[in-house]
Amino acid sequence: MTNDQLEWLPLSVPPQPKETQSEFFCPHCNKAAPVNADTCPHCGRPLILAAGLTEEALPEIALLERQLDIAPPPEDWFSGRGLDTPAMYDLRLQAERLYVTGGFERLICLDDINIDHYQYQLEAAQRALRDMGGRALLADEVGLGKTIEAGIVMKELIERGLAQTVLIIVPASLTWQWQEEMAAKFYEDFLVLEKLSQLSAPNSLPPKACRWIISYSRARSSAWAERLLAFEYDLLIVDEAHKLKNHRSKSYRFVDQIRKRYVLMLSATPVHNNLLELYNLITILRPGHLGTRRAFARDFIATPTALVKRRAYRRTIYSRPSVHAYLRKNRQARQEYRQKGDEAFRIVARTESLDEFLAVFLPKADAQPKAAIEEIRSLMPEGYDVVEFEGVEWRSWYRRRIDFVCRLRLRPKAKRPEPSRPDPRRRLRPQNPALVRALLREVMIRNRRSSVGVRFPPREAAIYHLTLSPPERKLYNDVTAYIREELRNVQQLPSGKRPAGGVLQLRLMTLQKQLASSPQAAVQGLEKLTAGQNDDRLNDYLALARSIEQGRKVKAVQTILEQYPHKTLIFTDYLASMRALNATLTASGFETTLFHGGLSAYERIEAVREFRNSAQVMISLRSGGEGHNLQFCRQMINFDLPWNPMIIEQRIGRIHRLGQKRKVRIFNLSVANTIEAYILELLANKIRMFELVIGELDLILGELAGQRSFESYLQEAWVGSQSEAELLQKIVELEKIITGARATYTQIRSTSDELSDILGGAES
Amino acid sequence: MIMKTFATSFFSHFGAKALPSETDILVVLPPDLEQVFGKPRLYLTFANEDPAQPRELSPNEDLLVYGSRTFDRMLALLEGRGATTHLQLPIRQPTELDLRLPFANAKATLVEDDYQQSVEPFYVFHFRATYIWAEKEEVFITITLDGAGAQHPHRSELLGRGKVFGAPDESEARKIDAALLRQQFERAQKIAQAQVAERADALEEIIKTRLRQILARLKRFYGRLMAEITSDNPARNEAARADLEADLQRKQADELERHRLRIQLAPVGYAVMLVPFIEHRLSLSCGQQTSRLTLRRDLHTGWVETFSCQPEIESITDLAFSSFKDRFRAQGRFAELCAENALLCREDALHSVLAVAGTKVEAPDAPEQVCRDAQRYIWRRVEAARWVIYLGQRRGSKALSPVLGRLLVMLDQEGNVIKRRKVGAVSRLLGRVFKR
């Protein structure tokens, strides 16, 4: 125990975004104009048009004939048989008057949802409903509650009878979280779609039964897509909508095809690389709002156009350290364009994949695409790979000729430690930011912490490094060795003879986690494993586990509570650990309260109340306390560490959330040379999760290669390791992947911040 | 507050013990309601005035607001009940009408020739109008008609406020004519339909503006997409354009359908309200002149019905009549006749009325409307401050223009202030007013 020490993690504070003021120039007369003006004060022409780009008279239209449905009075009304007492009549009349709903000026659902009301969230919901017709991109910064805003909109539509069928598309890791939030905060039950059998024919289900949550990966698969597209949805919610940034992706096409009345897209980072990504999202919401893709690129994306134009004119190869190539010898294509070209300079295509580029661009450039492909490929220097293409059709104003340029950006294959991203500034900066901003304001709501005055209090995080007592260490090592051996045995079995559904594997992994939690939890796991079989080794482990009265972690918790005597929320994943911890703490004089799934709703409320009023410690299972306000507590201990970091984030989110006024302190217990210690190392020092705002972790994990979850990586490493050394090696590899994902996210965040700066006025 | 009143009435009616405090209500439920609400007691709390304020609920509290579960359960209990009833409004005024109204001139005498008491039915119909397009709006419409089919909007305000009236005795209830009731319902439904149509017109203007932009955007977008198809393969171009055209048609049709206004007008309930009245026939004389006047007073509210053309002014409770001698030379007009006159002579009356009110009207475009506005303006003031109205007719006054002199309508804040003035003083006063 001499090595035990409390290590405070150095947490960096993310810089607050700076306030920016951008100039707005009238696109017609190019004079400065007020940002919010509808018409230019100099030339009087409209600054913002519905389609955004040109000035056209709006056509006269005829609405479809209104439908008036007049219900007849009940037959017994005039016979006098159905008469009721005046008192009952009075009650009914009062109730009917109260039951009337007005327009969206007033949100009627607010008191029927279990959330803290923040003005900016209510305003966002109201704007989405009233000003945007229920079709909006909610792009608040991470941690400001986009889910809440979407939930308010949903609840409002449901309560007004405007929406019954709702489909929510989310990343796989968030399906259950969404289900829980919808139930706990908005009292709406959703079904997480996992099996095709859950979907029957479109008209066979009552509309209320069509409230589903599905992951992207599942939804876009052809079998699911076909079934889901057969339904019409009143409301579609797309979380992490930046996953639809590529308009040619399956996900994009799927979402675009869904028949929907209202659409909410949620993304804190709607732009990762290119403003066209934002264009894609907006086009799903409002086709044509930003014009066509080509027009948008031409009119709003400043730098590429200017660069290409200049380079095309110079007819030179434009070199950059990592990017150069220039196709200029397609005379036949030039000839063709010269003959038929009557348009001025315009970008024909701008893509990020060779195949896509060729499909879009080459048919125009050459009548024989195959030959052209070969020509382009032959131009690529060896050892280089294609990053990006830009095809340009251009007519010089004085030479009266059409030119044809294809610009390739290449990067050396050898120097590719991680996906390189082009300079975001170059691709982000729109030509007329104020006009883009004005257009976006009609469909996008982006709240920033700086603008809504939300400041999260700082965090402190510490790792309490522990050394196990000899019997505990022996138990851990022996059982771990046993588990590895068993797993190996299972893997060596022919596939037909393995236990169905990976049950044994799951049990063994659970045992490993229990082992890391406490001896009492290990006893629970071992008992399950030994049930029905007489394995001497297991019996020995069981006896050893039972002989350990107090785990090292329990003692450590006691030390922390004595040293930091504040209200503390302790999370563990296992009931046995909870009981053991509770017994020890109670015996030591700490007043505790327990929170777990076995409590009724009333008991849960009582537990929270007890914690608020008297108990110093609440011991909770999983991410307990969801839907309850626990901001009166500012200290938490991760007694054991779930392999899914999202659960840890949820735990932190219970106390470090809007409304928390004091510094939050997070303690993590790390037992040397255990899987938990490795996980903690990855989370604390590689992902640096304790300095992330709630919500950011998912964005980082979303960047993991192959869209795999952190947990699956971890499981693979653990299951596939024959020894501790091998595990360590795999963990090091995982570290690299995580570091890459973190770097990518940092880049995306800075891109988003820059977008926010540029489009400052589009924010609420 | 309305919700709290409702909750108190509701639970008291269903046999629960409702104990209201300043902000909440503790309700001890009877066994049958205990089953409905799943617990023996309810601690009802209500919405904050400021919707942005978070509400901290203690474990046992039940928030009673629109859409809350408790409210929904309460509504479920009322389902199919209380839609129709007969009401008898009680007599609250003394049966002898006190006609000693403040007179401006003691020379005038008022004699009651006769009076008669009666009970008259008013038909109050409730409808719910629901307007659905991309949004939804509901309006609760109440139409109150008398036996002749004239509207009396003020009357419905007595109902649904937690004040319970009694049922009529059987003999009175038997007099309610079912055929007339149905007839009045149909009339009320038509009036409701007209109101709905008016609102629908306004909504469609809003919808049209929005839809016009959407359709223009779609058309422009697809037009440009089509223009951007520039491959060398004409067949493929044509196919792509056809696809886009089909897509455009579908989206346009979707938007048109999405913006179609759907209205549901549903009858919610009705009450036949029996109202006690007394009708007085009066003689008003001043010197040689005598005029006859009929006044009807609602014995429940005390409202005097004088102006048949203006049912909104029922809440006038006091009237006074000037007895200046020359007012009655040419068959002076009194209240109801005066109002009729105002409608008939229009401009003259209006100019004088509005001039007194301090507003000058050059030439009313819609005399009837202006007339109504003018009267409403005055009556509203009368209603608010219990002003005394002096009505009369005057000819040839030098102080007044001939047009204005034909009908003199003068208002003052307090009857007794005018009362002390002589004719000349009044004329001078009016002269000053009109000269200004």
mmCIF file of C-alpha atoms in Angstrom, chain B residues 90-251:
data_model
loop_
_atom_site.group_PDB
_atom_site.id
_atom_site.type_symbol
_atom_site.label_atom_id
_atom_site.label_comp_id
_atom_site.label_asym_id
_atom_site.label_seq_id
_atom_site.Cartn_x
_atom_site.Cartn_y
_atom_site.Cartn_z
ATOM 1 C CA PRO B 90 -81.955 33.501 -10.105
ATOM 2 C CA ILE B 91 -83.517 36.893 -9.469
ATOM 3 C CA ARG B 92 -81.037 39.026 -7.701
ATOM 4 C CA GLN B 93 -82.626 42.475 -8.056
ATOM 5 C CA PRO B 94 -85.694 43.632 -6.164
ATOM 6 C CA THR B 95 -88.776 42.843 -8.139
ATOM 7 C CA GLU B 96 -89.858 46.490 -8.072
ATOM 8 C CA LEU B 97 -87.621 48.322 -10.396
ATOM 9 C CA ASP B 98 -86.165 51.342 -8.717
ATOM 10 C CA LEU B 99 -86.729 54.034 -11.252
ATOM 11 C CA ARG B 100 -85.614 56.915 -9.190
ATOM 12 C CA LEU B 101 -82.817 57.559 -11.527
ATOM 13 C CA PRO B 102 -80.847 60.775 -11.252
ATOM 14 C CA PHE B 103 -82.736 63.421 -13.087
ATOM 15 C CA ALA B 104 -81.069 66.427 -14.498
ATOM 16 C CA ASN B 105 -84.075 68.573 -14.235
ATOM 17 C CA ALA B 106 -86.657 68.285 -11.556
ATOM 18 C CA LYS B 107 -89.306 69.660 -13.848
ATOM 19 C CA ALA B 108 -89.551 66.387 -15.697
ATOM 20 C CA THR B 109 -91.663 63.678 -14.208
ATOM 21 C CA LEU B 110 -91.485 59.990 -14.755
ATOM 22 C CA VAL B 111 -94.505 57.815 -14.221
ATOM 23 C CA GLU B 112 -94.569 54.089 -14.359
ATOM 24 C CA ASP B 113 -97.656 53.032 -16.229
ATOM 25 C CA ASP B 114 -97.247 49.315 -16.048
ATOM 26 C CA TYR B 115 -94.779 46.477 -15.621
ATOM 27 C CA GLN B 116 -94.650 42.812 -16.384
ATOM 28 C CA GLN B 117 -92.344 40.050 -15.246
ATOM 29 C CA SER B 118 -91.270 37.215 -17.548
ATOM 30 C CA VAL B 119 -88.706 34.472 -18.050
ATOM 31 C CA GLU B 120 -86.974 34.334 -21.369
ATOM 32 C CA PRO B 121 -84.731 31.619 -22.724
ATOM 33 C CA PHE B 122 -81.264 32.321 -24.055
ATOM 34 C CA TYR B 123 -79.490 29.621 -26.001
ATOM 35 C CA VAL B 124 -75.768 29.310 -25.364
ATOM 36 C CA PHE B 125 -73.925 27.035 -27.799
ATOM 37 C CA HIS B 126 -70.261 26.091 -27.571
ATOM 38 C CA PHE B 127 -68.094 24.972 -30.442
ATOM 39 C CA ARG B 128 -64.470 24.087 -30.798
ATOM 40 C CA ALA B 129 -62.808 25.195 -34.008
ATOM 41 C CA THR B 130 -59.517 23.521 -34.835
ATOM 42 C CA TYR B 131 -57.348 24.889 -37.604
ATOM 43 C CA ILE B 132 -54.622 22.557 -38.787
ATOM 44 C CA TRP B 133 -51.958 23.176 -41.370
ATOM 45 C CA ALA B 134 -48.232 22.996 -40.621
ATOM 46 C CA GLU B 135 -49.337 24.371 -37.276
ATOM 47 C CA LYS B 136 -52.409 23.976 -35.187
ATOM 48 C CA GLU B 137 -54.658 26.447 -33.515
ATOM 49 C CA GLU B 138 -57.818 25.927 -31.552
ATOM 50 C CA VAL B 139 -60.512 28.425 -30.793
ATOM 51 C CA PHE B 140 -63.393 27.987 -28.413
ATOM 52 C CA ILE B 141 -66.453 29.670 -29.831
ATOM 53 C CA THR B 142 -69.551 30.507 -27.835
ATOM 54 C CA ILE B 143 -72.669 31.833 -29.501
ATOM 55 C CA THR B 144 -75.520 33.117 -27.387
ATOM 56 C CA LEU B 145 -78.872 33.736 -29.013
ATOM 57 C CA ASP B 146 -82.160 34.943 -27.688
ATOM 58 C CA GLY B 147 -85.473 33.504 -28.752
ATOM 59 C CA ALA B 148 -85.569 35.775 -31.777
ATOM 60 C CA GLY B 149 -82.124 34.716 -32.888
ATOM 61 C CA ALA B 150 -80.305 37.914 -31.952
ATOM 62 C CA GLN B 151 -76.828 37.493 -30.500
ATOM 63 C CA HIS B 152 -76.012 38.365 -26.906
ATOM 64 C CA PRO B 153 -72.295 37.756 -26.437
ATOM 65 C CA HIS B 154 -72.156 39.169 -22.903
ATOM 66 C CA ARG B 155 -74.527 36.603 -21.555
ATOM 67 C CA SER B 156 -72.167 33.658 -22.046
ATOM 68 C CA GLU B 157 -69.603 35.288 -19.783
ATOM 69 C CA LEU B 158 -71.704 34.300 -16.822
ATOM 70 C CA LEU B 159 -71.057 30.626 -17.515
ATOM 71 C CA GLY B 160 -68.109 28.355 -16.943
ATOM 72 C CA ARG B 161 -66.576 30.497 -14.253
ATOM 73 C CA GLY B 162 -67.072 28.138 -11.364
ATOM 74 C CA LYS B 163 -70.372 29.745 -10.415
ATOM 75 C CA VAL B 164 -73.076 27.131 -10.519
ATOM 76 C CA PHE B 165 -76.676 28.062 -11.263
ATOM 77 C CA GLY B 166 -79.666 25.981 -10.430
ATOM 78 C CA ALA B 167 -81.776 23.957 -12.785
ATOM 79 C CA PRO B 168 -85.197 25.346 -13.726
ATOM 80 C CA ASP B 169 -88.208 23.815 -12.134
ATOM 81 C CA GLU B 170 -90.073 21.327 -14.246
ATOM 82 C CA SER B 171 -92.811 23.658 -15.386
ATOM 83 C CA GLU B 172 -90.274 26.107 -16.769
ATOM 84 C CA ALA B 173 -88.174 23.353 -18.271
ATOM 85 C CA ARG B 174 -91.168 21.963 -20.093
ATOM 86 C CA LYS B 175 -91.644 25.272 -21.820
ATOM 87 C CA ILE B 176 -88.312 24.911 -23.589
ATOM 88 C CA ASP B 177 -89.152 24.168 -27.154
ATOM 89 C CA ALA B 178 -86.932 21.419 -28.590
ATOM 90 C CA ALA B 179 -87.715 22.481 -32.149
ATOM 91 C CA LEU B 180 -86.718 26.046 -31.413
ATOM 92 C CA LEU B 181 -83.585 24.784 -29.695
ATOM 93 C CA ARG B 182 -82.551 22.863 -32.786
ATOM 94 C CA GLN B 183 -83.384 25.843 -34.933
ATOM 95 C CA GLN B 184 -81.268 28.088 -32.778
ATOM 96 C CA PHE B 185 -78.447 25.549 -32.833
ATOM 97 C CA GLU B 186 -78.465 25.615 -36.607
ATOM 98 C CA ARG B 187 -78.426 29.373 -36.531
ATOM 99 C CA ALA B 188 -75.566 29.383 -34.031
ATOM 100 C CA GLN B 189 -73.657 26.889 -36.124
ATOM 101 C CA LYS B 190 -73.961 29.176 -39.118
ATOM 102 C CA ILE B 191 -72.685 32.094 -37.089
ATOM 103 C CA ALA B 192 -69.804 29.947 -35.833
ATOM 104 C CA GLN B 193 -69.064 28.913 -39.405
ATOM 105 C CA ALA B 194 -68.918 32.547 -40.428
ATOM 106 C CA GLN B 195 -66.482 33.268 -37.620
ATOM 107 C CA VAL B 196 -64.414 30.260 -38.614
ATOM 108 C CA ALA B 197 -64.390 31.388 -42.233
ATOM 109 C CA GLU B 198 -63.191 34.816 -41.192
ATOM 110 C CA ARG B 199 -60.313 33.342 -39.199
ATOM 111 C CA ALA B 200 -59.570 30.862 -41.956
ATOM 112 C CA ASP B 201 -59.253 33.698 -44.474
ATOM 113 C CA ALA B 202 -56.720 35.403 -42.270
ATOM 114 C CA LEU B 203 -54.790 32.191 -41.725
ATOM 115 C CA GLU B 204 -54.777 31.361 -45.406
ATOM 116 C CA GLU B 205 -53.225 34.699 -46.177
ATOM 117 C CA ILE B 206 -50.372 33.813 -43.820
ATOM 118 C CA ILE B 207 -50.118 30.305 -45.222
ATOM 119 C CA LYS B 208 -50.158 31.581 -48.762
ATOM 120 C CA THR B 209 -47.257 33.915 -48.166
ATOM 121 C CA ARG B 210 -45.214 31.125 -46.701
ATOM 122 C CA LEU B 211 -46.171 28.565 -49.314
ATOM 123 C CA ARG B 212 -45.501 30.952 -52.139
ATOM 124 C CA GLN B 213 -41.921 31.252 -51.005
ATOM 125 C CA ILE B 214 -41.531 27.523 -50.588
ATOM 126 C CA LEU B 215 -42.910 26.724 -54.019
ATOM 127 C CA ALA B 216 -40.840 29.433 -55.643
ATOM 128 C CA ARG B 217 -37.761 28.065 -53.938
ATOM 129 C CA LEU B 218 -38.478 24.538 -55.078
ATOM 130 C CA LYS B 219 -39.199 25.593 -58.605
ATOM 131 C CA ARG B 220 -36.066 27.647 -58.810
ATOM 132 C CA PHE B 221 -33.970 24.915 -57.242
ATOM 133 C CA TYR B 222 -35.154 22.200 -59.559
ATOM 134 C CA GLY B 223 -35.024 24.504 -62.539
ATOM 135 C CA ARG B 224 -31.395 25.134 -61.854
ATOM 136 C CA LEU B 225 -30.648 21.508 -61.221
ATOM 137 C CA MET B 226 -32.128 20.740 -64.599
ATOM 138 C CA ALA B 227 -30.099 23.475 -66.229
ATOM 139 C CA GLU B 228 -26.979 22.035 -64.726
ATOM 140 C CA ILE B 229 -27.447 18.729 -66.502
ATOM 141 C CA THR B 230 -24.880 19.005 -69.214
ATOM 142 C CA SER B 231 -23.678 15.537 -70.057
ATOM 143 C CA ASP B 232 -23.098 14.600 -73.675
ATOM 144 C CA ASN B 233 -25.679 11.908 -73.611
ATOM 145 C CA PRO B 234 -29.024 13.468 -74.552
ATOM 146 C CA ALA B 235 -30.987 10.395 -73.522
ATOM 147 C CA ARG B 236 -29.435 10.427 -70.100
ATOM 148 C CA ASN B 237 -29.993 14.146 -69.785
ATOM 149 C CA GLU B 238 -33.605 13.732 -70.646
ATOM 150 C CA ALA B 239 -34.028 10.950 -68.122
ATOM 151 C CA ALA B 240 -32.324 12.982 -65.418
ATOM 152 C CA ARG B 241 -34.538 15.953 -66.171
ATOM 153 C CA ALA B 242 -37.614 13.784 -66.076
ATOM 154 C CA ASP B 243 -36.548 12.438 -62.706
ATOM 155 C CA LEU B 244 -36.043 15.918 -61.370
ATOM 156 C CA GLU B 245 -39.335 17.069 -62.794
ATOM 157 C CA ALA B 246 -41.115 14.169 -61.119
ATOM 158 C CA ASP B 247 -39.342 14.916 -57.879
ATOM 159 C CA LEU B 248 -40.347 18.552 -58.115
ATOM 160 C CA GLN B 249 -43.964 17.668 -58.790
ATOM 161 C CA ARG B 250 -44.016 15.349 -55.816
ATOM 162 C CA LYS B 251 -42.462 17.913 -53.507
#
